Short mmCIF file of C-alpha atoms in Angstrom, two decimals:
data_model
loop_
_atom_site.label_atom_id
_atom_site.label_comp_id
_atom_site.label_asym_id
_atom_site.label_seq_id
_atom_site.Cartn_x
_atom_site.Cartn_y
_atom_site.Cartn_z
CA MET A 241 22.61 41.01 -50.34
CA ALA A 242 23.89 42.82 -53.43
CA ILE A 243 21.80 42.65 -56.61
CA ARG A 244 23.83 41.48 -59.59
CA THR A 245 23.23 41.27 -63.30
CA LYS A 246 24.31 37.73 -64.08
CA ARG A 247 26.31 37.29 -67.28
CA LYS A 248 27.77 34.14 -68.80
CA LEU A 249 31.50 34.00 -69.48
CA GLY A 250 31.01 32.47 -72.93
CA ASP A 251 28.79 35.40 -73.98
CA LEU A 252 31.35 37.95 -72.74
CA LEU A 253 34.19 36.27 -74.64
CA LYS A 254 32.10 36.07 -77.82
CA GLU A 255 31.23 39.78 -77.51
CA ALA A 256 34.93 40.55 -77.17
CA GLY A 257 35.64 38.60 -80.38
CA LEU A 258 38.09 36.26 -78.64
CA ILE A 259 36.23 33.03 -79.28
CA THR A 260 33.39 31.57 -81.36
CA GLU A 261 30.39 29.47 -80.38
CA GLU A 262 31.94 26.48 -82.19
CA GLN A 263 35.16 26.81 -80.16
CA ILE A 264 33.19 27.00 -76.91
CA LEU A 265 31.34 23.80 -77.84
CA ALA A 266 34.66 22.09 -78.69
CA VAL A 267 36.13 23.12 -75.31
CA LEU A 268 33.04 21.95 -73.41
CA THR A 269 33.32 18.56 -75.13
CA ASN A 270 36.97 18.11 -74.14
CA LYS A 271 37.09 19.75 -70.71
CA LYS A 272 37.65 17.80 -67.51
CA GLU A 273 34.75 16.94 -65.23
CA ARG A 274 33.71 19.92 -63.02
CA GLN A 275 36.30 22.15 -64.73
CA LYS A 276 35.14 25.72 -65.27
CA LEU A 277 34.88 27.07 -68.81
CA GLY A 278 37.50 29.78 -68.22
CA ASP A 279 40.08 27.28 -66.92
CA ALA A 280 39.37 24.93 -69.84
CA LEU A 281 39.75 27.72 -72.42
CA VAL A 282 43.12 28.74 -70.95
CA GLU A 283 44.34 25.13 -70.58
CA GLN A 284 43.39 24.24 -74.17
CA GLY A 285 45.14 27.36 -75.50
CA TYR A 286 42.16 29.27 -76.91
CA ILE A 287 42.82 32.34 -74.74
CA THR A 288 45.41 33.47 -72.19
CA GLU A 289 44.58 34.13 -68.56
CA ARG A 290 45.40 37.81 -69.10
CA GLN A 291 42.87 38.04 -71.97
CA LEU A 292 40.27 36.44 -69.70
CA ILE A 293 40.96 38.97 -66.93
CA ASP A 294 40.91 41.91 -69.37
CA VAL A 295 37.47 40.89 -70.69
CA LEU A 296 36.06 40.59 -67.17
CA GLU A 297 37.57 43.96 -66.22
CA VAL A 298 36.14 45.77 -69.22
CA HIS A 299 32.69 44.16 -69.46
CA LEU A 300 31.94 43.70 -65.77
CA LYS A 301 33.85 46.77 -64.52
CA ILE A 302 35.60 44.54 -61.97
CA PRO A 303 39.20 45.62 -61.20
CA SER A 304 42.12 43.18 -61.11
CA VAL A 305 44.82 43.05 -58.42
CA SER A 306 48.37 41.69 -58.07
CA LEU A 307 48.28 39.75 -54.81
CA TYR A 308 52.04 39.44 -54.54
CA ARG A 309 52.21 43.27 -54.36
CA PHE A 310 48.92 43.90 -52.50
CA PRO A 311 49.03 44.71 -48.74
CA ILE A 312 46.71 41.89 -47.63
CA ASN A 313 45.03 42.29 -44.22
CA GLU A 314 45.99 38.95 -42.66
CA GLN A 315 43.33 39.28 -39.91
CA LEU A 316 40.64 38.77 -42.57
CA ILE A 317 41.94 35.29 -43.42
CA GLU A 318 39.98 33.71 -40.55
CA LEU A 319 36.66 34.90 -42.08
CA ILE A 320 36.89 32.23 -44.81
CA SER A 321 38.10 28.68 -44.23
CA LYS A 322 41.10 27.36 -46.14
CA ASP A 323 38.96 24.61 -47.73
CA VAL A 324 36.45 27.15 -49.08
CA ALA A 325 39.28 29.41 -50.28
CA ARG A 326 41.05 26.58 -52.14
CA GLU A 327 37.91 24.99 -53.56
CA ASN A 328 36.62 28.28 -54.99
CA ILE A 329 40.05 29.88 -55.59
CA LEU A 330 39.41 33.08 -53.65
CA LEU A 331 40.95 35.09 -50.80
CA PRO A 332 39.67 37.92 -48.55
CA ILE A 333 42.07 40.85 -48.86
CA GLU A 334 40.44 44.04 -47.58
CA GLN A 335 37.52 45.28 -45.48
CA GLN A 336 35.85 48.71 -45.39
CA GLU A 337 32.81 49.04 -43.13
CA ASN A 338 30.36 46.33 -44.26
CA VAL A 339 32.13 45.53 -47.55
CA LEU A 340 34.62 42.66 -47.80
CA THR A 341 36.87 42.71 -50.85
CA VAL A 342 37.58 39.18 -52.09
CA ALA A 343 40.13 38.32 -54.77
CA MET A 344 38.55 35.72 -57.06
CA ASN A 345 39.78 33.78 -60.03
CA ASP A 346 36.16 33.57 -61.25
CA PRO A 347 34.16 36.69 -60.30
CA LEU A 348 31.20 35.17 -62.19
CA ASP A 349 30.88 32.43 -59.55
CA TYR A 350 27.71 33.92 -58.08
CA TYR A 351 27.01 30.84 -55.94
CA ALA A 352 30.34 31.30 -54.14
CA ILE A 353 29.69 35.03 -53.66
CA ASP A 354 26.20 34.37 -52.22
CA ASP A 355 27.62 31.70 -49.87
CA LEU A 356 30.31 34.13 -48.66
CA GLU A 357 27.75 36.86 -47.98
CA LEU A 358 25.71 34.42 -45.90
CA SER A 359 28.67 32.98 -43.99
CA THR A 360 30.54 36.26 -43.32
CA GLY A 361 27.66 38.73 -43.01
CA PHE A 362 29.50 41.18 -45.30
CA ASP A 363 28.60 42.50 -48.75
CA ILE A 364 31.16 40.89 -51.06
CA LYS A 365 33.07 43.04 -53.53
CA PRO A 366 34.89 40.74 -55.97
CA VAL A 367 38.18 41.71 -57.61
CA ILE A 368 40.03 39.54 -60.14
CA ALA A 369 43.39 37.84 -59.57
CA THR A 370 45.21 35.06 -61.40
CA LYS A 371 44.70 31.48 -60.24
CA GLU A 372 48.41 31.09 -59.47
CA ASP A 373 48.46 34.33 -57.44
CA ILE A 374 45.50 33.26 -55.29
CA LEU A 375 46.74 29.70 -54.68
CA GLN A 376 50.19 31.00 -53.77
CA ALA A 377 48.66 33.51 -51.32
CA ILE A 378 46.48 30.77 -49.76
CA ASN A 379 49.59 28.63 -49.24
CA LYS A 380 51.42 31.61 -47.76
CA TYR A 381 48.81 32.94 -45.33
CA TYR A 382 46.66 30.03 -44.13
CA ASP A 383 47.80 28.02 -41.11
CA MET A 384 51.50 28.77 -41.53
CA ASP A 385 51.67 31.34 -38.73
CA ASP A 386 49.55 29.21 -36.39
CA ASP A 387 51.76 26.21 -37.06
CA LEU A 388 54.93 28.21 -36.44
CA ASP A 389 53.51 29.66 -33.22
CA THR A 390 52.70 26.20 -31.82
CA VAL A 391 55.70 24.23 -33.05
CA ILE A 392 58.32 23.01 -30.62
CA GLU A 393 61.50 21.30 -31.75
CA GLY A 394 60.78 17.81 -32.94
CA ASP A 395 57.00 18.36 -32.92
CA GLU A 396 55.74 16.48 -35.96
CA ALA A 397 52.14 17.66 -36.55
CA PRO A 398 52.84 21.32 -37.50
CA ALA A 399 55.87 20.19 -39.54
CA VAL A 400 53.57 17.92 -41.57
CA ARG A 401 51.28 20.82 -42.43
CA ILE A 402 54.15 23.23 -43.15
CA LEU A 403 55.84 20.74 -45.53
CA ASP A 404 52.50 20.14 -47.29
CA GLN A 405 52.15 23.89 -47.82
CA VAL A 406 55.73 24.27 -49.04
CA LEU A 407 55.24 21.45 -51.59
CA GLN A 408 51.81 22.70 -52.66
CA ALA A 409 53.29 26.16 -53.27
CA GLY A 410 56.03 24.55 -55.39
CA VAL A 411 53.49 22.77 -57.58
CA THR A 412 51.37 25.95 -57.90
CA LEU A 413 54.43 27.94 -59.01
CA ARG A 414 55.40 25.13 -61.45
CA ALA A 415 58.80 25.04 -59.73
CA SER A 416 61.31 22.37 -60.76
CA ASP A 417 63.02 22.32 -57.34
CA VAL A 418 62.34 23.28 -53.73
CA HIS A 419 65.36 24.23 -51.57
CA LEU A 420 65.29 24.11 -47.77
CA ASP A 421 68.44 26.02 -46.83
CA PRO A 422 69.47 26.08 -43.15
CA SER A 423 71.46 29.04 -41.82
CA GLU A 424 72.51 30.06 -38.32
CA GLY A 425 69.15 31.48 -37.24
CA GLN A 426 66.53 30.29 -39.76
CA VAL A 427 65.61 28.00 -42.66
CA SER A 428 65.09 29.63 -46.07
CA VAL A 429 62.56 28.18 -48.51
CA ARG A 430 63.50 28.83 -52.15
CA TYR A 431 61.90 27.72 -55.41
CA ARG A 432 63.51 27.29 -58.83
CA VAL A 433 60.99 28.59 -61.35
CA ASP A 434 61.84 28.68 -65.07
CA GLY A 435 65.45 27.92 -64.18
CA VAL A 436 65.85 30.82 -61.71
CA LEU A 437 66.01 30.41 -57.91
CA ARG A 438 63.88 32.80 -55.90
CA ASN A 439 63.38 33.28 -52.17
CA ASP A 440 59.90 32.62 -50.86
CA ARG A 441 59.85 32.62 -47.07
CA LYS A 442 61.94 32.21 -43.93
CA LEU A 443 61.09 29.59 -41.31
CA PRO A 444 62.34 29.77 -37.69
CA LYS A 445 65.26 27.54 -36.74
CA ARG A 446 63.15 25.60 -34.22
CA ILE A 447 61.12 24.00 -37.08
CA GLN A 448 64.27 22.71 -38.87
CA ASN A 449 64.69 19.28 -37.21
CA ALA A 450 60.98 18.38 -37.35
CA LEU A 451 60.68 19.54 -40.97
CA ILE A 452 63.71 17.58 -42.20
CA ALA A 453 62.63 14.52 -40.22
CA ARG A 454 59.23 14.71 -41.97
CA VAL A 455 60.91 14.82 -45.39
CA LYS A 456 63.09 11.83 -44.49
CA ILE A 457 60.13 9.76 -43.24
CA LEU A 458 58.22 10.35 -46.49
CA ALA A 459 61.31 9.56 -48.61
CA ASP A 460 62.09 6.42 -46.58
CA LEU A 461 65.51 7.75 -45.52
CA ASN A 462 67.47 7.13 -42.31
CA ILE A 463 66.28 9.77 -39.83
CA THR A 464 69.19 9.24 -37.46
CA GLU A 465 71.86 9.67 -40.15
CA THR A 466 72.71 13.38 -40.35
CA ARG A 467 76.40 13.23 -41.30
CA MET A 468 76.11 11.62 -44.75
CA PRO A 469 74.23 12.71 -47.91
CA GLN A 470 71.10 10.65 -48.69
CA ASP A 471 68.81 10.31 -51.70
CA GLY A 472 65.21 9.16 -51.84
CA ARG A 473 61.89 9.64 -53.56
CA ILE A 474 58.30 10.39 -52.62
CA ARG A 475 55.20 9.68 -54.71
CA MET A 476 52.15 11.78 -53.77
CA VAL A 477 49.09 13.54 -55.16
CA ILE A 478 49.05 17.35 -54.94
CA ASP A 479 46.10 19.35 -56.31
CA ALA A 480 44.74 16.14 -57.90
CA LYS A 481 48.00 15.66 -59.88
CA PRO A 482 50.34 12.68 -59.43
CA ILE A 483 53.71 14.15 -58.42
CA ASP A 484 57.05 12.40 -58.03
CA LEU A 485 59.46 14.09 -55.62
CA ARG A 486 63.20 13.37 -55.69
CA VAL A 487 64.82 14.14 -52.35
CA SER A 488 68.48 14.89 -51.76
CA THR A 489 69.93 15.74 -48.32
CA LEU A 490 73.38 17.24 -47.75
CA PRO A 491 75.03 17.87 -44.35
CA THR A 492 76.15 21.51 -43.94
CA VAL A 493 77.58 23.41 -40.97
CA PHE A 494 74.08 24.62 -40.02
CA GLY A 495 72.32 21.28 -40.46
CA GLU A 496 71.05 19.29 -43.42
CA LYS A 497 70.17 21.12 -46.62
CA VAL A 498 67.32 19.47 -48.54
CA VAL A 499 66.59 19.84 -52.25
CA ILE A 500 63.35 18.35 -53.57
CA ARG A 501 63.02 17.94 -57.35
CA ILE A 502 59.36 18.15 -58.42
CA LEU A 503 58.47 15.85 -61.32
CA ASP A 504 54.93 16.48 -62.55
CA LEU A 505 53.92 13.12 -64.03
CA THR A 506 51.17 14.75 -66.11
CA ASN A 507 53.73 16.82 -68.07
CA ILE A 508 56.56 14.39 -68.79
CA PHE A 509 54.95 12.06 -71.29
CA LYS A 510 55.24 14.32 -74.29
CA ARG A 511 55.27 13.25 -77.90
CA LEU A 512 58.24 14.23 -80.04
CA ASP A 513 56.15 16.83 -81.86
CA GLU A 514 55.50 18.54 -78.50
CA LEU A 515 59.20 19.03 -77.69
CA ASP A 516 59.78 22.36 -79.55
CA LEU A 517 61.85 20.68 -82.28
CA ALA A 518 62.01 22.72 -85.50
CA GLU A 519 60.17 20.93 -88.32
CA GLU A 520 63.37 20.11 -90.23
CA THR A 521 65.10 18.85 -87.06
CA LEU A 522 62.07 16.72 -86.11
CA VAL A 523 62.04 15.00 -89.53
CA LYS A 524 65.77 14.21 -89.34
CA TYR A 525 65.60 13.04 -85.71
CA ARG A 526 62.70 10.70 -86.45
CA GLU A 527 64.65 9.26 -89.37
CA VAL A 528 67.66 8.56 -87.09
CA ILE A 529 65.74 6.92 -84.23
CA ASN A 530 63.83 4.67 -86.61
CA ARG A 531 67.00 3.10 -88.03
CA PRO A 532 67.44 -0.60 -87.10
CA SER A 533 70.62 0.02 -85.06
CA GLY A 534 73.05 2.68 -83.93
CA LEU A 535 74.02 4.88 -80.97
CA ILE A 536 72.04 8.11 -80.46
CA LEU A 537 73.34 10.59 -77.87
CA LEU A 538 71.59 13.52 -76.22
CA THR A 539 73.93 16.12 -74.74
CA GLY A 540 73.62 19.14 -72.49
CA PRO A 541 74.03 20.18 -68.86
CA THR A 542 71.88 18.92 -65.99
CA GLY A 543 68.35 20.32 -66.23
CA SER A 544 68.35 20.91 -69.98
CA GLY A 545 65.43 18.57 -70.72
CA LYS A 546 67.43 15.56 -71.96
CA THR A 547 65.31 13.07 -69.97
CA THR A 548 62.08 14.48 -71.42
CA THR A 549 63.47 14.06 -74.95
CA LEU A 550 64.70 10.53 -74.15
CA TYR A 551 61.26 9.51 -72.89
CA GLY A 552 59.59 11.19 -75.87
CA SER A 553 61.83 9.12 -78.17
CA ILE A 554 61.13 5.88 -76.28
CA ASN A 555 57.39 6.61 -76.31
CA GLU A 556 57.47 7.03 -80.09
CA LEU A 557 59.21 3.66 -80.55
CA ASN A 558 57.21 1.82 -77.87
CA LYS A 559 55.18 -0.72 -79.85
CA GLU A 560 54.06 -4.28 -79.18
CA ASP A 561 56.62 -5.84 -81.50
CA VAL A 562 59.72 -4.35 -79.82
CA ASN A 563 61.43 -5.09 -76.53
CA ILE A 564 62.64 -1.87 -74.87
CA ILE A 565 64.85 -2.04 -71.78
CA THR A 566 66.33 0.91 -69.88
CA VAL A 567 68.98 1.20 -67.18
CA GLU A 568 68.64 4.47 -65.28
CA ASP A 569 69.97 6.21 -62.18
CA PRO A 570 67.35 6.64 -60.91
CA VAL A 571 64.20 5.64 -62.81
CA GLU A 572 62.53 9.05 -63.00
CA TYR A 573 59.22 8.07 -64.64
CA GLN A 574 57.61 4.70 -65.09
CA LEU A 575 56.76 3.95 -68.73
CA GLU A 576 54.00 1.51 -69.63
CA GLY A 577 55.33 -1.44 -71.65
CA VAL A 578 59.00 -0.60 -71.02
CA ASN A 579 61.31 -2.72 -68.82
CA GLN A 580 63.15 -0.27 -66.56
CA VAL A 581 66.16 -1.17 -64.41
CA GLN A 582 67.43 1.09 -61.63
CA VAL A 583 71.16 1.38 -60.92
CA ASN A 584 72.01 0.21 -57.39
CA ALA A 585 75.65 0.83 -56.49
CA THR A 586 75.35 -0.80 -53.05
CA VAL A 587 74.77 -4.24 -54.61
CA GLY A 588 77.13 -3.68 -57.55
CA LEU A 589 74.45 -2.92 -60.18
CA SER A 590 76.22 -0.18 -62.13
CA PHE A 591 75.32 1.12 -65.60
CA ALA A 592 77.89 -1.25 -67.10
CA ALA A 593 76.69 -4.29 -65.10
CA GLY A 594 73.03 -3.52 -65.87
CA LEU A 595 73.83 -3.10 -69.56
CA ARG A 596 75.63 -6.46 -69.72
CA SER A 597 72.56 -8.17 -68.23
CA ILE A 598 70.20 -6.33 -70.56
CA LEU A 599 71.96 -7.77 -73.59
CA ARG A 600 70.91 -11.27 -72.47
CA GLN A 601 67.26 -10.15 -72.41
CA ASP A 602 66.82 -10.04 -76.21
CA PRO A 603 66.27 -6.25 -76.48
CA ASN A 604 65.56 -4.25 -79.65
CA ILE A 605 66.01 -0.82 -78.07
CA ILE A 606 68.19 0.04 -75.08
CA MET A 607 68.29 3.26 -73.11
CA VAL A 608 71.27 3.96 -70.85
CA GLY A 609 70.55 6.92 -68.57
CA GLU A 610 74.07 8.32 -68.84
CA ILE A 611 77.48 7.30 -70.16
CA ARG A 612 79.87 8.06 -67.28
CA ASP A 613 82.88 5.83 -67.90
CA LYS A 614 84.78 3.77 -70.46
CA ASP A 615 83.09 0.47 -69.51
CA THR A 616 79.57 1.82 -70.03
CA ALA A 617 80.60 3.60 -73.24
CA GLU A 618 82.17 0.47 -74.76
CA ILE A 619 79.23 -1.81 -73.90
CA ALA A 620 76.74 0.74 -75.26
CA ILE A 621 78.76 1.08 -78.46
CA ARG A 622 79.19 -2.68 -78.92
CA SER A 623 75.45 -3.12 -78.31
CA SER A 624 74.67 -0.68 -81.10
CA LEU A 625 77.05 -2.55 -83.41
CA THR A 626 75.25 -5.86 -82.81
CA GLY A 627 71.88 -4.73 -84.10
CA HIS A 628 70.43 -2.63 -81.27
CA VAL A 629 69.24 0.97 -81.14
CA VAL A 630 70.93 2.53 -78.09
CA PHE A 631 69.98 5.89 -76.52
CA SER A 632 72.11 7.63 -73.93
CA THR A 633 73.20 11.05 -72.62
CA LEU A 634 76.50 12.89 -72.15
CA HIS A 635 77.31 16.17 -70.44
CA THR A 636 78.93 18.21 -73.22
CA ASN A 637 78.52 21.80 -74.45
CA SER A 638 77.59 20.93 -78.02
CA ALA A 639 76.62 17.94 -80.14
CA ILE A 640 80.03 17.64 -81.82
CA ASP A 641 81.85 17.81 -78.46
CA ALA A 642 80.42 14.34 -77.73
CA ILE A 643 83.00 12.88 -80.13
CA PRO A 644 86.18 13.96 -78.28
CA ARG A 645 84.45 13.16 -74.96
CA LEU A 646 84.11 9.51 -76.01
CA PHE A 647 87.73 9.51 -77.23
CA ASP A 648 88.84 11.00 -73.89
CA MET A 649 87.10 8.14 -72.06
CA GLY A 650 89.50 5.79 -73.81
CA VAL A 651 87.05 4.33 -76.37
CA GLU A 652 88.77 3.26 -79.59
CA PRO A 653 88.03 5.76 -82.41
CA TYR A 654 87.01 2.98 -84.83
CA LEU A 655 84.29 1.88 -82.37
CA VAL A 656 82.92 5.42 -82.04
CA VAL A 657 82.97 5.89 -85.80
CA SER A 658 81.22 2.59 -86.48
CA SER A 659 78.42 3.06 -83.93
CA LEU A 660 77.48 6.73 -83.65
CA THR A 661 74.52 7.67 -85.87
CA GLY A 662 73.33 10.97 -84.39
CA VAL A 663 73.99 13.46 -81.57
CA MET A 664 71.50 16.09 -80.41
CA ALA A 665 72.41 18.89 -78.01
CA GLN A 666 69.74 20.91 -76.26
CA ARG A 667 69.22 23.76 -73.80
CA LEU A 668 66.18 25.32 -72.15
CA VAL A 669 65.35 29.00 -72.65
CA LYS A 670 62.65 31.05 -70.94
CA LYS A 671 59.58 31.86 -73.05
CA VAL A 672 58.23 35.39 -73.39
CA CYS A 673 55.05 35.81 -71.32
CA LYS A 674 52.05 35.69 -73.67
CA ASP A 675 50.09 38.13 -71.52
CA CYS A 676 52.54 41.05 -71.62
CA GLY A 677 54.57 40.17 -74.73
CA HIS A 678 54.83 42.86 -77.41
CA TYR A 679 56.92 43.51 -80.52
CA ARG A 680 59.56 46.22 -80.64
CA PRO A 681 62.18 47.16 -83.28
CA ALA A 682 65.36 45.09 -82.98
CA THR A 683 68.43 46.96 -81.72
CA GLU A 684 71.56 47.31 -83.85
CA LEU A 685 73.33 44.72 -81.68
CA GLU A 686 70.47 42.23 -82.11
CA GLN A 687 70.43 42.79 -85.87
CA ALA A 688 74.22 42.25 -85.96
CA ILE A 689 73.88 38.93 -84.09
CA PHE A 690 71.25 37.74 -86.59
CA HIS A 691 73.22 39.03 -89.58
CA LYS A 692 76.35 37.16 -88.47
CA ARG A 693 74.35 33.89 -88.68
CA GLY A 694 72.93 34.74 -92.12
CA LEU A 695 69.58 35.84 -90.75
CA GLU A 696 67.72 39.15 -90.75
CA VAL A 697 65.28 40.52 -88.18
CA GLU A 698 63.27 43.74 -87.93
CA ASN A 699 61.17 43.23 -84.79
CA VAL A 700 61.63 41.08 -81.69
CA PHE A 701 59.10 39.97 -79.07
CA GLU A 702 59.64 40.74 -75.39
CA GLY A 703 57.63 40.82 -72.17
CA ALA A 704 56.94 44.09 -70.36
CA GLY A 705 56.28 42.31 -67.05
CA CYS A 706 52.81 41.69 -65.63
CA ASP A 707 50.92 39.85 -62.88
CA SER A 708 50.99 36.54 -64.79
CA CYS A 709 54.81 36.48 -64.96
CA ARG A 710 55.36 38.36 -61.68
CA GLY A 711 57.05 41.20 -63.50
CA THR A 712 59.75 39.07 -65.15
CA GLY A 713 58.48 39.20 -68.75
CA TYR A 714 58.93 35.41 -69.02
CA ARG A 715 56.64 32.49 -68.28
CA GLY A 716 57.50 28.85 -68.96
CA ARG A 717 60.45 27.36 -70.84
CA MET A 718 61.13 25.69 -74.17
CA ALA A 719 64.03 23.79 -75.71
CA ILE A 720 66.44 24.79 -78.46
CA HIS A 721 68.34 22.05 -80.29
CA GLU A 722 71.20 21.17 -82.59
CA LEU A 723 71.21 17.82 -84.37
CA VAL A 724 74.29 16.37 -86.03
CA LEU A 725 73.82 13.30 -88.22
CA ILE A 726 77.01 11.24 -88.51
CA ASP A 727 77.52 10.72 -92.25
CA GLU A 728 80.43 9.08 -94.10
CA MET A 729 82.43 12.32 -94.35
CA ILE A 730 82.19 12.97 -90.60
CA LYS A 731 83.24 9.36 -89.96
CA LYS A 732 86.28 9.90 -92.20
CA LEU A 733 87.17 13.12 -90.35
CA MET A 734 86.74 11.34 -87.00
CA ILE A 735 88.94 8.36 -87.89
CA ASN A 736 91.64 10.75 -89.13
CA ARG A 737 91.41 12.63 -85.80
CA ALA A 738 90.42 15.91 -87.52
CA SER A 739 89.98 18.89 -85.19
CA MET A 740 86.54 19.76 -83.89
CA ALA A 741 86.80 23.06 -85.81
CA GLU A 742 87.13 21.12 -89.09
CA ILE A 743 84.16 18.89 -88.26
CA LYS A 744 82.05 21.92 -87.25
CA ALA A 745 82.96 23.71 -90.47
CA TYR A 746 81.86 20.66 -92.49
CA VAL A 747 78.62 20.31 -90.51
CA ARG A 748 77.80 24.00 -91.04
CA LYS A 749 78.56 23.69 -94.76
CA GLN A 750 76.00 20.85 -94.92
CA GLY A 751 73.36 23.26 -93.63
CA SER A 752 73.03 21.95 -90.07
CA LYS A 753 71.73 24.42 -87.50
CA PHE A 754 73.60 24.91 -84.24
CA LEU A 755 72.01 25.86 -80.90
CA LEU A 756 72.46 29.57 -81.62
CA ASP A 757 70.77 29.27 -85.04
CA ASP A 758 67.79 27.36 -83.65
CA GLY A 759 67.51 29.85 -80.78
CA LEU A 760 67.54 32.86 -83.11
CA LEU A 761 64.86 31.28 -85.29
CA LYS A 762 62.71 30.89 -82.16
CA VAL A 763 63.37 34.57 -81.37
CA LYS A 764 62.07 35.43 -84.86
CA GLN A 765 58.97 33.31 -84.18
CA GLY A 766 58.27 35.31 -81.01
CA TYR A 767 58.91 32.55 -78.48
CA THR A 768 61.99 33.88 -76.65
CA THR A 769 64.54 36.70 -76.61
CA VAL A 770 68.06 37.19 -77.97
CA GLU A 771 69.25 37.70 -74.38
CA GLU A 772 67.93 34.27 -73.36
CA VAL A 773 69.46 32.50 -76.36
CA MET A 774 72.86 34.13 -75.81
CA ARG A 775 72.72 33.06 -72.15
CA VAL A 776 72.68 29.35 -73.02
CA ALA A 777 74.26 29.18 -76.50
CA PHE A 778 77.62 30.44 -77.66
CA GLU A 779 79.07 31.36 -81.02
CA GLU A 780 81.26 28.68 -82.54
#
């Protein structure tokens, strides 16, 4: 057995000047039960995972590896059980004579190393890899091949394990959606991570029917119906986190395509001050939602974070002395103390019908998931005029575009003018990876874009690409916003059917920031890049 000099992580980080004794004590006080110090420090934002790996590399002379680029010897997988690999976050990757190289998230876990040496008979050489890299490799290599070798069409047991692995990989990658795409000879598994779809693996065609049947059973869908689209939901626990899965099936020429939206229930319940709102925007938005009545609209395309902002707003207003009722399609997250109604078209419970019933329930605050037609729009507007605060969403490109959209639905202009108090548009942009982000001088084109909006910039932050972000330079997403408060002048312009260009000019003159302005400010703060902002925002 190898002789090791045992060092404590806290001491190494203090030596590196990354953290103080007081901060370590604060983290230990707040960390979850059985959570390791390194994980707690990263989760609570004191250090990044890359900083942690760099310290271990330098002080312990332990190299780090990128598992997604490393030629892993798959025959070694059977030396360590999947349970041991997952529990200790490690993976055997290479063997030379009597030395087994094991990728570990915590190379200071001497108990795990000693156990491996006893169970395998090899001397263990630890190398460092990110937690996400190891978990993704475990999901990729363990059991999958065995399951695929033994599966026959319609065989349920291997399909159960394969689906579990596919979903676990999605949660590990922090994917928003999992796609099961059938083609003529195989089924592709793809994940949408930070808004971008990427291929993960190919499954043989013979697993398709059993896999889709398993999804349908969990989502309580009709297994025998393969010619019509179906929607369902699954509630399960993955990696000790409560996860809500939204399932959509669609018949295609090669069989049913399945898309599974992953809703991590631990991440949705954010406060307003956690939603990336600029300080000035946050103050104005709070002022609008705390008014006694009025219609507040959130706009943007599907997947732009509108629901998260809606729930953040409802959470802020959710107090004992108010009655909050929502009508949603579907209810995505269950909120404590809020009465939530789910639209059910098969029994005639539409947004409009649900909203009519809500008004007889003595509400203070109403949330309508989406305004899709004239009926819903008119009831929502009339509700706001009779002393209620009403929240809803619209699919428009900008905040001001919500006004003509309501007119186009056939709502009388005087009703829109009387009810609308504020409109906020938002988009999601990818964040620069903290581990490989660095400043560089802004290009002439970037400086010109800033200058055109009355801003100046010398340096911008961008990611070089590293193991943490899988070479993309981005990790995670954040929102950019534009908030338009409907004042008397805008109401006058609306009632006189002024053009959107006139209203935008007035709003800009009042100092309001559009999506592009907010995005560029977040570029200056080092959160994202000009390229990302220009991808989702346009110049007015």
